């Protein structure tokens, strides 16, 4: 009998302890959720170049959400805030979460420009091949795209710039793409008055291998400044025009 009573007593003690823990947890959770948001922390991940500022993000939230500070944590809809921030044309993705201390933390990845179109309309081409507006906060140092800008020629310009950005030498030396026509592209290099007629975007590997062989030899012979135009349009050959 005593043995059964002892078991029951232990069971009751354990149940009581468990209920106390659950009650305390529920109270802490309630206090946490009913606590107001004290601060907003905006963190930009990746590049240091800011095409968007903290102030601009805060204004975006105030305009579309009515402000977040001093709002009860349980009233804040994180998905909605993420969607609002991601709606900005400079934002690639946004992640928003709340800290226990009542801080709203937003981690933002910005879009990355790889070319700048200079024509009737001016805009960036980003690293996914989409149009991106210019920023009033920062100007990107990227190759300038000029000439006959169309949907197709922009797609080709993206293919060329994507290739250029994967090569250290080309990334440092190609400063522009001139679109003479669809399928006819000219690269401008950092060397003064030095252009490369690329032709179309087919066989880029082969074209640039041939170009690099020419460039290394000409640089070694110190004859680079003698050339005005280098053409890679013809199969497996480099045709040069001297100044």
XYZ file of N, CA and C in Angstrom:
729
model
N 0.826 -1.201 0.000
C 0.000 0.000 0.000
C 0.860 1.252 0.000
N 1.838 1.290 0.932
C 2.763 2.425 1.025
C 3.513 2.622 -0.280
N 3.867 1.486 -0.878
C 4.653 1.508 -2.138
C 3.851 2.201 -3.250
N 2.515 1.821 -3.311
C 1.645 2.439 -4.314
C 1.465 3.919 -4.044
N 1.315 4.275 -2.757
C 1.144 5.679 -2.391
C 2.401 6.473 -2.746
N 3.581 5.854 -2.521
C 4.858 6.509 -2.843
C 4.943 6.811 -4.347
N 4.537 5.808 -5.171
C 4.563 5.984 -6.629
C 3.623 7.115 -7.035
N 2.415 7.101 -6.473
C 1.431 8.133 -6.802
C 1.914 9.519 -6.389
N 2.534 9.584 -5.212
C 3.053 10.858 -4.696
C 4.146 11.405 -5.643
N 5.049 10.524 -6.066
C 6.112 10.931 -7.009
C 5.516 11.379 -8.339
N 4.494 10.627 -8.770
C 3.838 10.964 -10.040
C 3.185 12.335 -9.948
N 2.508 12.584 -8.806
C 1.851 13.875 -8.614
C 2.861 15.021 -8.565
N 4.006 14.768 -7.879
C 5.057 15.798 -7.804
C 5.577 16.122 -9.198
N 5.806 15.058 -9.982
C 6.330 15.232 -11.351
C 5.321 16.003 -12.220
N 4.019 15.621 -12.099
C 2.968 16.286 -12.878
C 2.882 17.761 -12.508
N 2.965 18.034 -11.200
C 2.905 19.422 -10.723
C 4.062 20.240 -11.265
N 5.243 19.655 -11.264
C 6.446 20.332 -11.765
C 6.300 20.626 -13.268
N 5.787 19.618 -13.976
C 5.599 19.758 -15.427
C 4.606 20.883 -15.736
N 3.501 20.919 -14.994
C 2.497 21.966 -15.201
C 3.060 23.354 -14.894
N 3.902 23.430 -13.857
C 4.536 24.707 -13.492
C 5.442 25.194 -14.627
N 6.257 24.262 -15.167
C 7.170 24.608 -16.279
C 6.364 25.092 -17.479
N 5.276 24.359 -17.822
C 4.427 24.736 -18.968
C 3.819 26.118 -18.740
N 3.351 26.370 -17.517
C 2.736 27.672 -17.194
C 3.761 28.800 -17.316
N 4.975 28.561 -16.773
C 6.031 29.571 -16.850
C 6.424 29.844 -18.304
N 6.531 28.766 -19.083
C 6.892 28.897 -20.504
C 5.809 29.684 -21.247
N 4.558 29.335 -20.961
C 3.437 30.032 -21.603
C 3.406 31.498 -21.235
N 3.699 31.806 -19.962
C 3.723 33.195 -19.494
C 4.857 33.967 -20.173
N 6.040 33.312 -20.248
C 7.208 33.949 -20.892
C 6.928 34.184 -22.370
N 6.281 33.180 -22.993
C 5.959 33.296 -24.423
C 4.949 34.428 -24.641
N 3.966 34.513 -23.733
C 2.954 35.569 -23.841
C 3.611 36.939 -23.685
N 4.498 37.064 -22.675
C 5.189 38.335 -22.444
C 6.056 38.712 -23.642
N 6.717 37.663 -24.216
C 7.586 37.900 -25.371
C 6.774 38.403 -26.557
N 5.614 37.762 -26.795
C 4.798 38.122 -27.954
C 4.115 39.479 -27.771
N 3.758 39.792 -26.518
C 3.050 41.055 -26.275
C 4.029 42.225 -26.134
N 5.326 41.927 -26.060
C 6.341 42.964 -25.947
C 6.413 43.761 -27.253
N 6.628 45.052 -27.140
C 6.723 45.888 -28.331
C 8.100 45.789 -28.987
N 8.125 46.034 -30.293
C 9.396 46.068 -31.017
C 10.102 47.370 -30.663
N 11.322 47.234 -30.147
C 12.079 48.408 -29.687
C 12.940 48.988 -30.808
N 13.628 48.110 -31.529
C 14.563 48.593 -32.561
C 14.409 47.777 -33.847
N 14.843 48.406 -34.937
C 14.858 47.727 -36.233
C 16.298 47.697 -36.710
N 16.781 46.514 -37.038
C 18.157 46.371 -37.523
C 18.116 45.908 -38.979
N 18.733 46.700 -39.859
C 18.758 46.367 -41.282
C 20.194 46.036 -41.679
N 20.398 44.829 -42.160
C 21.747 44.376 -42.527
C 21.778 44.039 -44.011
N 22.748 44.624 -44.712
C 22.928 44.328 -46.132
C 24.013 43.270 -46.271
N 23.681 42.157 -46.904
C 24.635 41.063 -47.064
C 25.351 41.196 -48.411
N 26.587 40.690 -48.471
C 27.328 40.689 -49.745
C 28.103 41.962 -49.959
N 28.002 42.520 -51.179
C 28.797 43.694 -51.572
C 28.586 44.872 -50.632
N 29.642 45.711 -50.540
C 29.538 46.932 -49.735
C 28.819 48.053 -50.488
N 28.726 47.911 -51.813
C 28.059 48.938 -52.619
C 26.571 48.957 -52.277
N 26.103 50.098 -51.784
C 24.702 50.181 -51.374
C 23.866 50.928 -52.410
N 22.994 50.191 -53.086
C 22.076 50.782 -54.044
C 20.765 51.150 -53.355
N 20.730 50.838 -52.068
C 19.557 51.074 -51.227
C 20.107 51.428 -49.849
N 19.466 52.323 -49.099
C 19.954 52.679 -47.764
C 18.978 52.214 -46.687
N 19.453 52.254 -45.437
C 18.575 51.893 -44.306
C 17.359 52.820 -44.261
N 17.607 54.117 -44.481
C 16.504 55.091 -44.470
C 15.451 54.748 -45.511
N 15.938 54.352 -46.716
C 15.004 54.015 -47.801
C 14.150 52.801 -47.421
N 14.762 51.813 -46.742
C 14.021 50.614 -46.299
C 12.987 51.005 -45.246
N 13.395 51.862 -44.290
C 12.458 52.315 -43.250
C 11.265 53.071 -43.843
N 11.556 53.940 -44.826
C 10.475 54.695 -45.487
C 9.517 53.744 -46.205
N 10.103 52.728 -46.838
C 9.313 51.720 -47.556
C 8.352 51.021 -46.591
N 8.852 50.688 -45.396
C 8.019 50.006 -44.389
C 6.918 50.935 -43.867
N 7.271 52.201 -43.619
C 6.283 53.162 -43.107
C 5.164 53.382 -44.135
N 5.570 53.530 -45.418
C 4.582 53.766 -46.475
C 3.647 52.578 -46.680
N 4.188 51.364 -46.565
C 3.411 50.168 -46.903
C 2.894 49.374 -45.699
N 3.454 49.664 -44.517
C 3.065 48.876 -43.340
C 2.599 49.786 -42.204
N 2.952 51.074 -42.323
C 2.544 52.024 -41.285
C 3.522 52.106 -40.128
N 4.746 51.643 -40.339
C 5.745 51.693 -39.261
C 5.703 50.441 -38.419
N 6.855 50.060 -37.874
C 6.957 48.802 -37.137
C 7.323 49.041 -35.671
N 8.083 50.105 -35.415
C 8.523 50.394 -34.041
C 7.327 50.587 -33.120
N 7.486 50.090 -31.887
C 6.454 50.181 -30.838
C 5.177 49.400 -31.152
N 5.244 48.557 -32.189
C 4.127 47.655 -32.478
C 4.333 46.379 -31.655
N 3.242 45.801 -31.150
C 3.372 44.548 -30.396
C 3.904 43.456 -31.320
N 4.843 42.656 -30.788
C 5.487 41.632 -31.615
C 4.480 40.674 -32.244
N 3.409 40.354 -31.483
C 2.440 39.383 -31.999
C 1.614 39.950 -33.157
N 1.635 41.281 -33.302
C 0.868 41.904 -34.388
C 1.667 42.030 -35.686
N 2.964 41.756 -35.605
C 3.821 41.923 -36.780
C 3.791 40.668 -37.650
N 3.483 40.845 -38.919
C 3.442 39.717 -39.856
C 4.749 39.737 -40.656
N 5.651 38.819 -40.310
C 6.995 38.821 -40.897
C 6.973 38.616 -42.408
N 6.104 37.715 -42.876
C 6.022 37.447 -44.324
C 5.643 38.693 -45.104
N 4.735 39.483 -44.525
C 4.290 40.713 -45.192
C 5.448 41.700 -45.291
N 6.224 41.825 -44.219
C 7.369 42.752 -44.209
C 8.418 42.298 -45.224
N 8.678 40.999 -45.272
C 9.618 40.454 -46.269
C 9.161 40.806 -47.686
N 7.872 40.624 -47.958
C 7.319 40.909 -49.283
C 7.462 42.386 -49.628
N 7.224 43.262 -48.641
C 7.329 44.718 -48.864
C 8.771 45.088 -49.226
N 9.738 44.563 -48.460
C 11.148 44.888 -48.726
C 11.579 44.322 -50.084
N 11.170 43.078 -50.359
C 11.552 42.424 -51.625
C 10.921 43.099 -52.840
N 9.868 43.913 -52.605
C 9.212 44.590 -53.725
C 10.061 45.740 -54.274
N 11.042 46.182 -53.487
C 11.925 47.255 -53.975
C 12.784 46.729 -55.120
N 12.932 47.532 -56.158
C 13.616 47.081 -57.368
C 15.117 46.844 -57.191
N 15.667 47.287 -56.067
C 17.096 47.085 -55.805
C 17.353 45.795 -55.005
N 16.281 45.153 -54.550
C 16.420 44.005 -53.637
C 16.290 42.676 -54.375
N 17.248 41.789 -54.117
C 17.208 40.438 -54.688
C 16.387 39.522 -53.775
N 16.679 39.581 -52.468
C 15.914 38.774 -51.501
C 15.998 39.417 -50.117
N 15.024 39.087 -49.274
C 15.002 39.631 -47.906
C 14.545 38.557 -46.934
N 15.194 38.551 -45.767
C 14.801 37.621 -44.701
C 14.568 38.451 -43.439
N 13.391 38.296 -42.842
C 13.035 39.107 -41.670
C 12.680 38.187 -40.502
N 13.223 38.506 -39.320
C 12.861 37.717 -38.126
C 12.956 38.590 -36.876
N 12.378 38.095 -35.777
C 12.363 38.832 -34.507
C 13.312 38.193 -33.509
N 14.046 39.030 -32.764
C 14.897 38.505 -31.692
C 14.080 38.481 -30.392
N 14.552 37.747 -29.416
C 13.853 37.644 -28.122
C 13.780 39.018 -27.462
N 14.817 39.841 -27.699
C 14.884 41.171 -27.065
C 13.912 42.176 -27.677
N 13.211 41.778 -28.734
C 12.262 42.703 -29.342
C 12.863 43.517 -30.471
N 13.883 42.945 -31.121
C 14.506 43.632 -32.258
C 14.031 42.974 -33.549
N 13.591 43.808 -34.488
C 13.198 43.303 -35.801
C 14.446 43.346 -36.687
N 14.897 42.175 -37.125
C 16.126 42.095 -37.924
C 15.773 41.755 -39.370
N 16.297 42.560 -40.274
C 16.051 42.332 -41.696
C 17.390 42.170 -42.405
N 17.588 41.009 -43.039
C 18.814 40.752 -43.801
C 18.476 40.850 -45.291
N 19.145 41.766 -45.970
C 18.807 42.067 -47.359
C 19.968 41.760 -48.295
N 19.667 41.040 -49.375
C 20.645 40.828 -50.449
C 20.214 41.724 -51.608
N 21.117 42.619 -52.021
C 20.797 43.530 -53.117
C 21.068 42.874 -54.465
N 20.427 43.409 -55.499
C 20.731 42.970 -56.857
C 22.113 43.501 -57.235
N 22.753 42.787 -58.165
C 24.130 43.150 -58.526
C 24.219 43.511 -60.003
N 24.548 44.785 -60.321
C 24.671 45.167 -61.725
C 25.978 44.665 -62.330
N 25.925 44.252 -63.626
C 27.156 43.819 -64.304
C 27.407 44.653 -65.565
N 26.436 45.480 -65.948
C 26.589 46.359 -67.104
C 25.641 47.531 -66.965
N 25.979 48.634 -67.664
C 25.125 49.830 -67.590
C 24.767 50.273 -69.005
N 23.487 50.288 -69.291
C 23.019 50.679 -70.623
C 22.931 52.200 -70.701
N 23.620 52.755 -71.701
C 23.593 54.204 -71.944
C 22.934 54.427 -73.295
N 21.689 54.797 -73.286
C 20.958 55.042 -74.527
C 19.846 56.024 -74.250
N 18.762 55.905 -75.000
C 17.599 56.776 -74.763
C 17.121 56.563 -73.323
N 17.058 55.291 -72.916
C 16.793 54.997 -71.506
C 18.077 54.454 -70.889
N 18.282 54.783 -69.623
C 19.498 54.373 -68.915
C 19.116 53.425 -67.784
N 19.783 52.292 -67.703
C 19.510 51.317 -66.641
C 20.680 50.336 -66.541
N 20.685 49.563 -65.469
C 21.685 48.505 -65.305
C 21.149 47.190 -65.868
N 22.078 46.307 -66.184
C 21.769 44.906 -66.479
C 22.313 44.144 -65.279
N 21.471 43.361 -64.573
C 21.973 42.707 -63.361
C 22.541 41.318 -63.666
N 23.044 40.660 -62.612
C 23.742 39.380 -62.803
C 22.816 38.203 -63.094
N 21.515 38.497 -63.236
C 20.586 37.444 -63.690
C 20.076 37.763 -65.099
N 20.582 38.886 -65.677
C 20.186 39.262 -67.036
C 18.942 40.126 -67.099
N 18.491 40.637 -65.930
C 17.284 41.475 -65.918
C 17.647 42.958 -65.816
N 16.730 43.791 -66.286
C 16.917 45.245 -66.174
C 16.827 45.655 -64.703
N 17.677 46.601 -64.323
C 17.707 47.100 -62.947
C 17.837 48.623 -63.009
N 17.011 49.367 -62.281
C 17.099 50.839 -62.373
C 18.403 51.374 -61.791
N 18.802 52.558 -62.240
C 19.969 53.219 -61.657
C 19.614 53.634 -60.232
N 20.636 53.749 -59.392
C 20.418 54.123 -57.995
C 20.892 55.555 -57.759
N 20.157 56.275 -56.922
C 20.621 57.645 -56.595
C 21.657 57.619 -55.479
N 21.864 56.450 -54.869
C 22.798 56.352 -53.746
C 24.199 55.902 -54.173
N 24.263 55.151 -55.262
C 25.575 54.609 -55.650
C 25.604 54.338 -57.148
N 26.753 54.648 -57.767
C 26.934 54.382 -59.197
C 27.930 53.234 -59.362
N 27.508 52.169 -60.029
C 28.364 50.977 -60.173
C 29.411 51.189 -61.257
N 30.625 50.715 -60.984
C 31.689 50.760 -61.993
C 31.638 49.457 -62.785
N 30.852 49.490 -63.833
C 30.639 48.297 -64.673
C 30.774 48.710 -66.142
N 31.004 47.746 -67.057
C 31.106 48.087 -68.479
C 29.852 48.801 -68.987
N 30.089 49.778 -69.868
C 28.993 50.548 -70.456
C 28.513 49.843 -71.727
N 27.197 49.716 -71.878
C 26.600 49.088 -73.067
C 25.979 50.194 -73.921
N 26.448 50.296 -75.178
C 25.932 51.335 -76.080
C 25.468 50.693 -77.392
N 24.825 51.497 -78.244
C 24.427 51.008 -79.571
C 22.972 50.610 -79.648
N 22.704 49.622 -80.511
C 21.319 49.205 -80.798
C 20.812 48.223 -79.741
N 20.243 48.784 -78.692
C 19.754 47.964 -77.570
C 18.364 47.425 -77.892
N 18.261 46.093 -77.978
C 16.960 45.419 -78.150
C 16.906 44.294 -77.121
N 15.770 43.618 -77.051
C 15.659 42.486 -76.123
C 16.710 41.433 -76.412
N 16.896 41.092 -77.695
C 17.848 40.043 -78.093
C 19.287 40.497 -77.869
N 19.612 41.747 -78.260
C 20.997 42.208 -78.095
C 21.363 42.331 -76.613
N 20.365 42.632 -75.761
C 20.633 42.676 -74.315
C 20.897 41.280 -73.771
N 20.156 40.292 -74.265
C 20.404 38.889 -73.866
C 21.831 38.496 -74.223
N 22.263 38.878 -75.444
C 23.629 38.566 -75.877
C 24.667 39.312 -75.033
N 24.380 40.585 -74.734
C 25.295 41.384 -73.905
C 25.462 40.724 -72.538
N 24.365 40.165 -72.007
C 24.432 39.456 -70.721
C 25.339 38.222 -70.828
N 25.200 37.457 -71.917
C 26.038 36.258 -72.125
C 27.517 36.666 -72.155
N 27.827 37.750 -72.873
C 29.219 38.225 -72.976
C 29.731 38.668 -71.611
N 28.946 39.494 -70.890
C 29.389 40.008 -69.592
C 29.511 38.902 -68.547
N 28.629 37.923 -68.613
C 28.704 36.784 -67.696
C 30.019 36.036 -67.918
N 30.410 35.885 -69.189
C 31.684 35.227 -69.529
C 32.859 36.093 -69.054
N 32.789 37.381 -69.346
C 33.866 38.325 -68.985
C 34.101 38.326 -67.471
N 33.012 38.299 -66.690
C 33.131 38.373 -65.224
C 33.753 37.133 -64.598
N 33.782 36.031 -65.336
C 34.376 34.795 -64.807
C 35.874 34.721 -65.090
N 36.388 35.713 -65.829
C 37.808 35.720 -66.184
C 38.451 36.986 -65.601
N 39.474 36.806 -64.766
C 40.114 37.946 -64.085
C 40.606 39.010 -65.051
N 41.330 38.574 -66.087
C 41.913 39.527 -67.038
C 40.822 40.316 -67.757
N 39.825 39.616 -68.274
C 38.753 40.275 -69.023
C 37.942 41.203 -68.120
N 37.654 40.750 -66.901
C 36.863 41.557 -65.968
C 37.558 42.893 -65.673
N 38.885 42.860 -65.554
C 39.630 44.091 -65.247
C 39.814 44.986 -66.476
N 39.741 44.416 -67.681
C 40.110 45.175 -68.879
C 38.985 45.541 -69.840
N 37.878 44.790 -69.810
C 36.753 45.134 -70.696
C 35.940 46.242 -70.028
N 35.834 47.397 -70.706
C 35.119 48.537 -70.098
C 33.818 48.870 -70.824
N 33.578 48.194 -71.965
C 32.338 48.489 -72.667
C 31.997 47.490 -73.750
N 30.703 47.440 -74.091
C 30.218 46.638 -75.224
C 29.430 47.583 -76.127
N 29.812 47.621 -77.393
C 29.037 48.413 -78.353
C 28.269 47.452 -79.255
N 26.950 47.644 -79.318
C 26.091 46.782 -80.135
C 25.952 47.426 -81.509
N 26.663 46.874 -82.495
C 26.559 47.422 -83.852
C 25.254 46.958 -84.489
N 24.872 45.747 -84.170
C 23.643 45.138 -84.660
C 23.444 43.861 -83.859
N 22.252 43.254 -83.953
C 22.075 41.951 -83.292
C 23.053 40.968 -83.914
N 23.830 40.308 -83.052
C 24.812 39.342 -83.551
C 26.132 39.978 -83.967
N 26.312 41.264 -83.680
C 27.553 41.963 -84.053
C 27.961 42.884 -82.899
N 28.914 42.396 -82.089
C 29.275 43.092 -80.862
C 30.759 43.466 -80.852
N 31.019 44.650 -80.291
C 32.382 45.157 -80.225
C 32.733 45.435 -78.761
N 33.886 44.922 -78.343
C 34.325 45.141 -76.964
C 35.309 46.294 -76.906
N 35.118 47.176 -75.918
C 36.069 48.264 -75.697
C 36.957 47.889 -74.514
N 38.253 48.050 -74.704
C 39.213 47.681 -73.666
C 39.776 48.925 -72.975
N 40.376 48.681 -71.819
C 40.949 49.767 -71.028
C 42.076 50.479 -71.789
N 42.783 49.722 -72.633
C 43.839 50.334 -73.444
C 43.178 51.340 -74.385
N 43.749 52.527 -74.470
C 43.138 53.596 -75.269
C 43.010 53.207 -76.743
N 41.849 53.497 -77.316
C 41.575 53.270 -78.748
C 41.766 51.819 -79.200
N 41.532 50.868 -78.289
C 41.724 49.454 -78.622
C 40.378 48.752 -78.540
N 39.884 48.256 -79.685
C 38.592 47.564 -79.674
C 38.709 46.169 -80.277
N 37.810 45.308 -79.844
C 37.799 43.925 -80.332
C 36.443 43.637 -80.956
N 36.433 43.310 -82.235
C 35.196 42.894 -82.904
C 34.951 41.427 -82.584
N 33.926 41.204 -81.794
C 33.664 39.849 -81.304
C 32.771 39.067 -82.260
N 31.968 39.773 -83.061
C 30.954 39.077 -83.863
C 29.800 38.715 -82.962
N 29.313 37.477 -83.063
C 28.204 37.009 -82.221
C 28.696 36.365 -80.936
N 27.763 35.759 -80.191
C 28.112 35.184 -78.885
C 28.445 33.683 -78.972
N 28.469 33.156 -80.197
C 28.815 31.738 -80.333
C 30.336 31.553 -80.213
N 30.750 30.371 -79.740
C 32.181 30.007 -79.611
C 33.002 31.021 -78.810
N 32.456 31.544 -77.736
C 33.185 32.551 -76.947
C 34.499 31.999 -76.400
N 34.483 30.745 -75.966
C 35.710 30.114 -75.436
C 36.831 30.178 -76.454
N 36.530 29.716 -77.644
C 37.525 29.663 -78.722
C 37.992 31.072 -79.090
N 37.060 31.995 -79.220
C 37.396 33.369 -79.594
C 38.327 34.015 -78.575
N 38.008 33.858 -77.300
C 38.826 34.505 -76.278
C 40.178 33.809 -76.090
N 40.243 32.501 -76.327
C 41.546 31.801 -76.282
C 42.458 32.348 -77.369
N 41.912 32.508 -78.583
C 42.689 33.075 -79.690
C 43.122 34.508 -79.379
N 42.197 35.265 -78.788
C 42.512 36.657 -78.451
C 43.638 36.725 -77.419
N 43.551 35.871 -76.380
C 44.566 35.898 -75.320
C 45.947 35.520 -75.858
N 45.993 34.571 -76.790
C 47.270 34.178 -77.403
C 47.868 35.380 -78.143
N 47.015 36.090 -78.899
C 47.464 37.296 -79.615
C 47.923 38.355 -78.613
N 47.116 38.588 -77.572
C 47.385 39.662 -76.621
C 48.722 39.442 -75.895
N 48.931 38.216 -75.424
C 50.175 37.896 -74.691
C 51.398 38.134 -75.578
N 51.317 37.687 -76.842
C 52.439 37.860 -77.779
C 52.671 39.350 -78.074
N 51.586 40.088 -78.348
C 51.712 41.512 -78.666
C 52.224 42.316 -77.471
N 51.782 41.940 -76.265
C 52.250 42.632 -75.057
C 53.745 42.376 -74.854
N 54.165 41.129 -75.124
C 55.576 40.748 -74.989
C 56.427 41.510 -76.016
N 55.908 41.627 -77.238
C 56.636 42.328 -78.315
C 56.481 43.848 -78.233
N 55.653 44.296 -77.284
C 55.359 45.729 -77.105
C 54.793 46.360 -78.384
N 53.881 45.630 -78.997
C 53.275 46.135 -80.246
C 51.775 46.394 -80.097
N 51.241 46.251 -78.876
C 49.796 46.413 -78.661
C 49.279 47.763 -79.140
N 50.044 48.828 -78.819
C 49.571 50.171 -79.191
C 49.575 50.418 -80.708
N 50.122 49.459 -81.465
C 50.113 49.585 -82.936
C 48.761 49.182 -83.541
N 47.944 48.513 -82.748
C 46.680 47.979 -83.282
C 45.483 48.812 -82.826
N 44.560 49.029 -83.748
C 43.328 49.759 -83.427
C 42.162 48.793 -83.260
N 42.077 47.813 -84.172
C 40.964 46.850 -84.151
C 41.499 45.432 -84.247
N 40.979 44.568 -83.375
C 41.296 43.140 -83.443
C 39.975 42.414 -83.686
N 39.912 41.646 -84.758
C 38.660 40.968 -85.087
C 38.742 39.481 -84.787
N 37.700 38.995 -84.069
C 37.598 37.561 -83.744
C 36.399 36.940 -84.454
N 35.872 37.656 -85.440
C 34.641 37.221 -86.105
C 34.833 35.994 -86.992
N 36.048 35.814 -87.487
C 36.289 34.732 -88.453
C 36.769 33.480 -87.737
N 36.389 32.317 -88.265
C 36.669 31.048 -87.604
C 38.137 30.866 -87.252
N 38.366 30.704 -85.952
C 39.682 30.274 -85.451
C 40.851 31.154 -85.909
N 40.609 32.449 -86.096
C 41.732 33.324 -86.453
C 41.519 34.724 -85.886
N 42.628 35.433 -85.719
C 42.608 36.799 -85.217
C 43.097 37.698 -86.353
N 42.244 38.644 -86.758
C 42.594 39.568 -87.849
C 42.779 40.953 -87.232
N 43.966 41.542 -87.417
C 44.274 42.822 -86.778
C 44.351 43.952 -87.794
N 43.894 45.129 -87.362
C 44.014 46.339 -88.188
C 44.937 47.282 -87.443
N 46.049 47.661 -88.105
C 47.002 48.561 -87.459
C 46.522 50.008 -87.550
N 47.016 50.820 -86.628
C 46.668 52.244 -86.607
C 47.265 52.935 -87.834
